[in-house]
């Protein structure tokens, strides 16, 4: 079966690595991004260089008015979506006393509501085919203290609840829903402010985006795993 993933937030970091690994595995890719069109076009070009079809598609996935046309564009240009990776996320570093209501709402909208909106939009495609794979990118912060803030913890814990809720309801329809929970992967998100050092990590280094992509690919290829969260943390935590 041809694979048509829609990847949110794939212009850089973990999302870009997932796009390339899924393309190597034979998938055509919709590379979603929010504002960095040049980076997204580069990822799409790299996918095409692997011999797969790819489009870059702008959409703020926290806004249903953008998600609906994004999914229509992907379906029209690549075909029905049968793999969805909800990867888009933001990490606004805030303490208890400087966290505003706007920060909280934005974090929940981008990190959690976006997954709900995208899943709802692609479910008709997956149900029609009787096959689908949904992978939500959570974080070790869903279960641990985390370095970003309680709003981020809440958004990622919600992502894991959403994962189990959909998994239970879609299990008889050929659709699996899982989450991947990385901790401290060397991307812009970690480099741009998290006061983190590899010395905190028992393995002695940050993880790579490619290592997260490997776990996503494994979940896409596995029909018997659903409703699970797979952590990767270099030995920092054990679930
Ligand atoms: P990143 O380097 O900051 O990249 C974020 C990506 O999300 C970019 O492609 C960005 O698009 C996109 N994005 C942000 N808001 C968006 C929106 N409203 N609509 C569409 N796209 C949006 O982040 P990353 O480290 O690769 O993180 C990817 C995911 O992994 C996030 O969900 C993050 O919470 C999670 N995660 C990361 C780590 C880590 O250590 N890095 C650990 C645990 C979990 P633009 O380029 O257009 O801005």
mmCIF file of C-alpha atoms and ligand atoms in Angstrom:
data_model
loop_
_atom_site.group_PDB
_atom_site.id
_atom_site.type_symbol
_atom_site.label_atom_id
_atom_site.label_comp_id
_atom_site.label_asym_id
_atom_site.label_seq_id
_atom_site.Cartn_x
_atom_site.Cartn_y
_atom_site.Cartn_z
ATOM 1 C CA UNK A 1 0.000 0.000 0.000
ATOM 2 C CA UNK A 2 1.362 3.463 -0.807
ATOM 3 C CA UNK A 3 1.864 5.523 2.315
ATOM 4 C CA UNK A 4 0.689 9.116 2.476
ATOM 5 C CA UNK A 5 1.761 10.686 5.742
ATOM 6 C CA UNK A 6 0.794 14.139 6.835
ATOM 7 C CA UNK A 7 3.429 15.431 9.213
ATOM 8 C CA UNK A 8 2.729 18.496 11.305
ATOM 9 C CA UNK A 9 5.661 20.772 12.116
ATOM 10 C CA UNK A 10 8.066 19.055 9.745
ATOM 11 C CA UNK A 11 10.119 22.036 8.564
ATOM 12 C CA UNK A 12 12.941 21.280 11.002
ATOM 13 C CA UNK A 13 14.012 19.264 14.019
ATOM 14 C CA UNK A 14 12.283 15.999 14.866
ATOM 15 C CA UNK A 15 9.555 16.455 12.239
ATOM 16 C CA UNK A 16 12.060 16.840 9.408
ATOM 17 C CA UNK A 17 13.892 13.657 10.481
ATOM 18 C CA UNK A 18 10.598 11.718 10.595
ATOM 19 C CA UNK A 19 9.746 12.973 7.095
ATOM 20 C CA UNK A 20 13.036 11.715 5.674
ATOM 21 C CA UNK A 21 12.927 8.306 7.392
ATOM 22 C CA UNK A 22 9.317 7.649 6.352
ATOM 23 C CA UNK A 23 10.229 8.686 2.796
ATOM 24 C CA UNK A 24 13.137 6.207 2.813
ATOM 25 C CA UNK A 25 10.589 3.573 3.891
ATOM 26 C CA UNK A 26 8.469 4.378 0.816
ATOM 27 C CA UNK A 27 6.094 7.126 1.900
ATOM 28 C CA UNK A 28 5.043 10.269 0.058
ATOM 29 C CA UNK A 29 5.107 13.176 2.492
ATOM 30 C CA UNK A 30 3.110 16.318 3.254
ATOM 31 C CA UNK A 31 5.494 18.613 5.125
ATOM 32 C CA UNK A 32 3.433 20.964 7.272
ATOM 33 C CA UNK A 33 4.947 24.084 8.788
ATOM 34 C CA UNK A 34 3.795 27.292 10.438
ATOM 35 C CA UNK A 35 6.059 30.033 9.027
ATOM 36 C CA UNK A 36 9.458 28.728 7.902
ATOM 37 C CA UNK A 37 8.584 28.013 4.282
ATOM 38 C CA UNK A 38 12.190 27.839 3.040
ATOM 39 C CA UNK A 39 13.065 25.088 5.514
ATOM 40 C CA UNK A 40 9.863 23.192 4.698
ATOM 41 C CA UNK A 41 10.572 23.403 0.948
ATOM 42 C CA UNK A 42 14.088 22.040 1.616
ATOM 43 C CA UNK A 43 12.632 19.050 3.486
ATOM 44 C CA UNK A 44 10.166 18.444 0.646
ATOM 45 C CA UNK A 45 13.038 18.626 -1.879
ATOM 46 C CA UNK A 46 15.052 16.122 0.178
ATOM 47 C CA UNK A 47 12.066 13.746 0.163
ATOM 48 C CA UNK A 48 11.758 14.143 -3.619
ATOM 49 C CA UNK A 49 15.477 13.386 -3.961
ATOM 50 C CA UNK A 50 14.693 10.025 -2.328
ATOM 51 C CA UNK A 51 12.276 9.329 -5.178
ATOM 52 C CA UNK A 52 9.051 10.070 -3.307
ATOM 53 C CA UNK A 53 6.407 12.746 -3.864
ATOM 54 C CA UNK A 54 6.302 15.609 -1.364
ATOM 55 C CA UNK A 55 4.574 18.930 -0.835
ATOM 56 C CA UNK A 56 5.188 21.650 1.736
ATOM 57 C CA UNK A 57 1.943 22.979 3.153
ATOM 58 C CA UNK A 58 1.582 25.962 5.490
ATOM 59 C CA UNK A 59 -1.011 25.765 8.239
ATOM 60 C CA UNK A 60 -1.232 26.771 11.853
ATOM 61 C CA UNK A 61 -2.450 23.411 13.119
ATOM 62 C CA UNK A 62 -3.919 24.949 16.273
ATOM 63 C CA UNK A 63 -6.591 26.549 14.056
ATOM 64 C CA UNK A 64 -9.292 24.390 12.491
ATOM 65 C CA UNK A 65 -9.811 27.007 9.781
ATOM 66 C CA UNK A 66 -6.268 26.158 8.603
ATOM 67 C CA UNK A 67 -6.337 22.392 9.273
ATOM 68 C CA UNK A 68 -9.357 21.666 7.065
ATOM 69 C CA UNK A 69 -7.878 23.233 3.877
ATOM 70 C CA UNK A 70 -4.469 21.691 4.681
ATOM 71 C CA UNK A 71 -5.925 18.186 4.684
ATOM 72 C CA UNK A 72 -7.939 18.921 1.504
ATOM 73 C CA UNK A 73 -4.769 20.131 -0.242
ATOM 74 C CA UNK A 74 -2.843 17.036 0.836
ATOM 75 C CA UNK A 75 -5.620 14.699 -0.301
ATOM 76 C CA UNK A 76 -5.911 16.470 -3.667
ATOM 77 C CA UNK A 77 -2.173 16.473 -4.368
ATOM 78 C CA UNK A 78 -0.932 13.245 -2.744
ATOM 79 C CA UNK A 79 -3.997 11.130 -1.986
ATOM 80 C CA UNK A 80 -5.874 10.188 1.172
ATOM 81 C CA UNK A 81 -3.860 10.463 4.375
ATOM 82 C CA UNK A 82 -3.156 7.083 5.927
ATOM 83 C CA UNK A 83 -0.383 8.096 8.335
ATOM 84 C CA UNK A 84 -0.603 11.168 10.553
ATOM 85 C CA UNK A 85 2.270 12.284 12.765
ATOM 86 C CA UNK A 86 1.240 15.033 15.178
ATOM 87 C CA UNK A 87 4.628 16.599 15.847
ATOM 88 C CA UNK A 88 4.080 20.390 15.857
ATOM 89 C CA UNK A 89 4.831 21.855 19.246
ATOM 90 C CA UNK A 90 6.080 24.866 21.135
ATOM 91 C CA UNK A 91 8.005 25.108 24.401
ATOM 92 C CA UNK A 92 7.543 28.519 26.028
ATOM 93 C CA UNK A 93 9.834 28.448 29.048
ATOM 94 C CA UNK A 94 7.933 29.927 31.998
ATOM 95 C CA UNK A 95 7.976 29.713 35.782
ATOM 96 C CA UNK A 96 4.814 29.563 37.881
ATOM 97 C CA UNK A 97 4.769 33.306 38.452
ATOM 98 C CA UNK A 98 5.437 34.489 34.892
ATOM 99 C CA UNK A 99 3.109 32.041 33.123
ATOM 100 C CA UNK A 100 0.203 33.998 31.622
ATOM 101 C CA UNK A 101 -3.237 32.808 30.598
ATOM 102 C CA UNK A 102 -2.283 33.535 26.969
ATOM 103 C CA UNK A 103 0.844 31.338 27.267
ATOM 104 C CA UNK A 104 -1.245 28.529 28.758
ATOM 105 C CA UNK A 105 -3.945 28.744 26.084
ATOM 106 C CA UNK A 106 -1.416 28.925 23.233
ATOM 107 C CA UNK A 107 0.503 25.917 24.526
ATOM 108 C CA UNK A 108 -2.609 23.775 24.899
ATOM 109 C CA UNK A 109 -3.820 24.864 21.447
ATOM 110 C CA UNK A 110 -0.563 24.156 19.586
ATOM 111 C CA UNK A 111 0.588 21.072 21.503
ATOM 112 C CA UNK A 112 -2.736 19.341 22.194
ATOM 113 C CA UNK A 113 -5.753 20.761 20.365
ATOM 114 C CA UNK A 114 -3.827 20.549 17.085
ATOM 115 C CA UNK A 115 -3.651 16.758 17.408
ATOM 116 C CA UNK A 116 -7.408 16.545 17.985
ATOM 117 C CA UNK A 117 -8.097 18.769 14.964
ATOM 118 C CA UNK A 118 -5.759 16.878 12.642
ATOM 119 C CA UNK A 119 -6.982 13.442 13.753
ATOM 120 C CA UNK A 120 -10.624 14.454 13.236
ATOM 121 C CA UNK A 121 -9.745 15.758 9.763
ATOM 122 C CA UNK A 122 -7.942 12.624 8.545
ATOM 123 C CA UNK A 123 -10.130 9.963 10.188
ATOM 124 C CA UNK A 124 -12.562 9.801 7.218
ATOM 125 C CA UNK A 125 -9.588 8.898 4.959
ATOM 126 C CA UNK A 126 -8.350 6.184 7.305
ATOM 127 C CA UNK A 127 -11.805 4.725 7.957
ATOM 128 C CA UNK A 128 -12.497 4.564 4.210
ATOM 129 C CA UNK A 129 -9.298 2.558 3.730
ATOM 130 C CA UNK A 130 -9.715 0.458 6.887
ATOM 131 C CA UNK A 131 -6.102 1.287 7.734
ATOM 132 C CA UNK A 132 -4.377 4.112 9.511
ATOM 133 C CA UNK A 133 -1.447 4.987 11.714
ATOM 134 C CA UNK A 134 -1.447 7.965 14.065
ATOM 135 C CA UNK A 135 1.665 8.854 16.056
ATOM 136 C CA UNK A 136 1.558 11.734 18.535
ATOM 137 C CA UNK A 137 4.796 13.303 19.714
ATOM 138 C CA UNK A 138 4.549 13.677 23.480
ATOM 139 C CA UNK A 139 7.487 14.306 25.847
ATOM 140 C CA UNK A 140 9.097 12.964 28.987
ATOM 141 C CA UNK A 141 7.527 16.081 30.525
ATOM 142 C CA UNK A 142 4.138 14.309 30.436
ATOM 143 C CA UNK A 143 5.302 12.209 33.401
ATOM 144 C CA UNK A 144 8.320 14.051 34.806
ATOM 145 C CA UNK A 145 9.046 17.517 36.168
ATOM 146 C CA UNK A 146 10.296 18.844 32.824
ATOM 147 C CA UNK A 147 12.277 22.034 32.220
ATOM 148 C CA UNK A 148 9.746 24.084 30.239
ATOM 149 C CA UNK A 149 6.859 24.606 32.619
ATOM 150 C CA UNK A 150 3.672 23.139 33.976
ATOM 151 C CA UNK A 151 1.665 24.299 30.918
ATOM 152 C CA UNK A 152 3.955 22.176 28.695
ATOM 153 C CA UNK A 153 3.663 19.195 31.092
ATOM 154 C CA UNK A 154 -0.138 19.522 30.948
ATOM 155 C CA UNK A 155 -0.221 19.720 27.142
ATOM 156 C CA UNK A 156 1.879 16.575 26.761
ATOM 157 C CA UNK A 157 0.032 14.623 29.480
ATOM 158 C CA UNK A 158 -3.147 15.548 27.611
ATOM 159 C CA UNK A 159 -1.594 14.243 24.392
ATOM 160 C CA UNK A 160 -1.120 10.842 26.023
ATOM 161 C CA UNK A 161 -4.728 10.786 27.274
ATOM 162 C CA UNK A 162 -5.903 11.696 23.772
ATOM 163 C CA UNK A 163 -3.768 8.855 22.400
ATOM 164 C CA UNK A 164 -5.366 6.236 24.651
ATOM 165 C CA UNK A 165 -8.868 7.612 24.070
ATOM 166 C CA UNK A 166 -8.622 7.410 20.280
ATOM 167 C CA UNK A 167 -6.758 4.073 20.368
ATOM 168 C CA UNK A 168 -9.522 2.377 22.346
ATOM 169 C CA UNK A 169 -12.216 3.671 20.003
ATOM 170 C CA UNK A 170 -10.417 2.923 16.701
ATOM 171 C CA UNK A 171 -8.869 -0.461 17.464
ATOM 172 C CA UNK A 172 -11.475 -2.405 15.463
ATOM 173 C CA UNK A 173 -11.097 -0.124 12.428
ATOM 174 C CA UNK A 174 -7.500 -0.961 11.509
ATOM 175 C CA UNK A 175 -6.225 2.301 12.952
ATOM 176 C CA UNK A 176 -3.530 2.388 15.629
ATOM 177 C CA UNK A 177 -2.817 5.455 17.766
ATOM 178 C CA UNK A 178 0.400 5.685 19.752
ATOM 179 C CA UNK A 179 2.631 8.334 21.294
ATOM 180 C CA UNK A 180 6.395 8.778 21.419
ATOM 181 C CA UNK A 181 7.851 10.596 24.424
ATOM 182 C CA UNK A 182 11.386 11.877 23.857
ATOM 183 C CA UNK A 183 13.499 13.728 26.375
ATOM 184 C CA UNK A 184 16.182 16.185 25.399
ATOM 185 C CA UNK A 185 16.647 15.813 21.697
ATOM 186 C CA UNK A 186 19.167 18.202 20.160
ATOM 187 C CA UNK A 187 16.932 20.540 18.118
ATOM 188 C CA UNK A 188 16.232 24.301 18.056
ATOM 189 C CA UNK A 189 13.780 23.714 20.906
ATOM 190 C CA UNK A 190 16.528 22.492 23.228
ATOM 191 C CA UNK A 191 19.303 24.742 21.878
ATOM 192 C CA UNK A 192 17.188 27.912 22.121
ATOM 193 C CA UNK A 193 16.846 28.155 25.860
ATOM 194 C CA UNK A 194 16.277 25.031 27.893
ATOM 195 C CA UNK A 195 18.911 25.158 30.612
ATOM 196 C CA UNK A 196 19.821 21.577 29.911
ATOM 197 C CA UNK A 197 23.156 19.898 29.780
ATOM 198 C CA UNK A 198 23.992 16.430 28.457
ATOM 199 C CA UNK A 199 25.619 15.775 31.836
ATOM 200 C CA UNK A 200 22.053 15.250 33.210
ATOM 201 C CA UNK A 201 21.571 12.359 30.833
ATOM 202 C CA UNK A 202 22.993 8.980 31.960
ATOM 203 C CA UNK A 203 23.938 8.161 28.357
ATOM 204 C CA UNK A 204 26.047 11.342 28.330
ATOM 205 C CA UNK A 205 24.560 13.067 25.284
ATOM 206 C CA UNK A 206 21.378 14.557 23.872
ATOM 207 C CA UNK A 207 19.249 12.312 21.680
ATOM 208 C CA UNK A 208 19.049 12.853 17.942
ATOM 209 C CA UNK A 209 15.990 13.563 15.822
ATOM 210 C CA UNK A 210 16.830 10.457 13.799
ATOM 211 C CA UNK A 211 16.520 8.305 16.941
ATOM 212 C CA UNK A 212 13.002 9.654 17.511
ATOM 213 C CA UNK A 213 12.169 9.009 13.847
ATOM 214 C CA UNK A 214 13.239 5.354 14.219
ATOM 215 C CA UNK A 215 10.645 4.845 16.964
ATOM 216 C CA UNK A 216 7.940 6.518 14.856
ATOM 217 C CA UNK A 217 8.773 4.237 11.921
ATOM 218 C CA UNK A 218 8.586 1.187 14.170
ATOM 219 C CA UNK A 219 5.091 2.201 15.330
ATOM 220 C CA UNK A 220 3.945 2.817 11.753
ATOM 221 C CA UNK A 221 5.042 -0.719 10.874
ATOM 222 C CA UNK A 222 3.366 -2.449 13.814
ATOM 223 C CA UNK A 223 -0.310 -3.402 13.828
ATOM 224 C CA UNK A 224 -0.447 -4.917 17.328
ATOM 225 C CA UNK A 225 0.772 -1.908 19.309
ATOM 226 C CA UNK A 226 -1.868 0.709 20.070
ATOM 227 C CA UNK A 227 -2.633 3.144 22.877
ATOM 228 C CA UNK A 228 0.979 3.095 24.048
ATOM 229 C CA UNK A 229 3.553 5.750 24.800
ATOM 230 C CA UNK A 230 7.134 4.827 23.908
ATOM 231 C CA UNK A 231 9.714 6.854 25.828
ATOM 232 C CA UNK A 232 13.280 7.541 24.744
ATOM 233 C CA UNK A 233 15.387 9.395 27.261
ATOM 234 C CA UNK A 234 18.980 8.140 27.309
ATOM 235 C CA UNK A 235 18.346 6.443 30.658
ATOM 236 C CA UNK A 236 16.899 9.520 32.442
ATOM 237 C CA UNK A 237 13.603 7.849 33.292
ATOM 238 C CA UNK A 238 12.031 4.404 33.249
ATOM 239 C CA UNK A 239 8.303 4.046 32.665
HETATM 240 P P1 LIG B 1 11.431 22.644 16.842
HETATM 241 O O1 LIG B 1 12.803 22.345 16.358
HETATM 242 O O2 LIG B 1 11.159 23.886 17.624
HETATM 243 O O3 LIG B 1 10.418 22.539 15.601
HETATM 244 C C1 LIG B 1 9.047 22.787 15.813
HETATM 245 C C2 LIG B 1 8.285 22.497 14.551
HETATM 246 O O4 LIG B 1 6.884 22.698 14.823
HETATM 247 C C3 LIG B 1 8.653 23.431 13.411
HETATM 248 O O5 LIG B 1 8.562 22.698 12.201
HETATM 249 C C4 LIG B 1 7.538 24.498 13.481
HETATM 250 O O6 LIG B 1 7.276 25.120 12.227
HETATM 251 C C5 LIG B 1 6.364 23.629 13.881
HETATM 252 N N1 LIG B 1 5.258 24.353 14.492
HETATM 253 C C6 LIG B 1 5.245 25.039 15.660
HETATM 254 N N2 LIG B 1 4.041 25.551 15.876
HETATM 255 C C7 LIG B 1 3.269 25.200 14.817
HETATM 256 C C8 LIG B 1 1.901 25.429 14.453
HETATM 257 N N3 LIG B 1 1.086 26.167 15.226
HETATM 258 N N4 LIG B 1 1.447 24.911 13.280
HETATM 259 C C9 LIG B 1 2.268 24.184 12.486
HETATM 260 N N5 LIG B 1 3.550 23.920 12.779
HETATM 261 C C10 LIG B 1 4.033 24.433 13.930
HETATM 262 O O7 LIG B 1 10.910 21.465 17.801
HETATM 263 P P2 LIG B 1 11.393 19.944 17.978
HETATM 264 O O8 LIG B 1 12.376 19.886 19.084
HETATM 265 O O9 LIG B 1 11.706 19.310 16.664
HETATM 266 O O10 LIG B 1 10.026 19.348 18.582
HETATM 267 C C11 LIG B 1 9.090 18.617 17.805
HETATM 268 C C12 LIG B 1 8.090 17.984 18.772
HETATM 269 O O11 LIG B 1 8.795 17.160 19.704
HETATM 270 C C13 LIG B 1 7.296 18.995 19.620
HETATM 271 O O12 LIG B 1 5.984 18.552 19.775
HETATM 272 C C14 LIG B 1 8.029 18.976 20.944
HETATM 273 O O13 LIG B 1 7.200 19.358 22.021
HETATM 274 C C15 LIG B 1 8.416 17.511 21.016
HETATM 275 N N6 LIG B 1 9.537 17.227 21.929
HETATM 276 C C16 LIG B 1 10.788 17.745 21.716
HETATM 277 C C17 LIG B 1 11.803 17.442 22.612
HETATM 278 C C18 LIG B 1 13.205 17.945 22.432
HETATM 279 O O14 LIG B 1 14.014 17.681 23.339
HETATM 280 N N7 LIG B 1 13.546 18.632 21.347
HETATM 281 C C19 LIG B 1 11.544 16.630 23.716
HETATM 282 C C20 LIG B 1 10.265 16.139 23.902
HETATM 283 C C21 LIG B 1 9.261 16.429 22.994
HETATM 284 P P3 LIG B 1 8.125 26.460 11.763
HETATM 285 O O15 LIG B 1 9.518 25.958 11.431
HETATM 286 O O16 LIG B 1 7.401 26.960 10.553
HETATM 287 O O17 LIG B 1 8.122 27.391 12.927
#
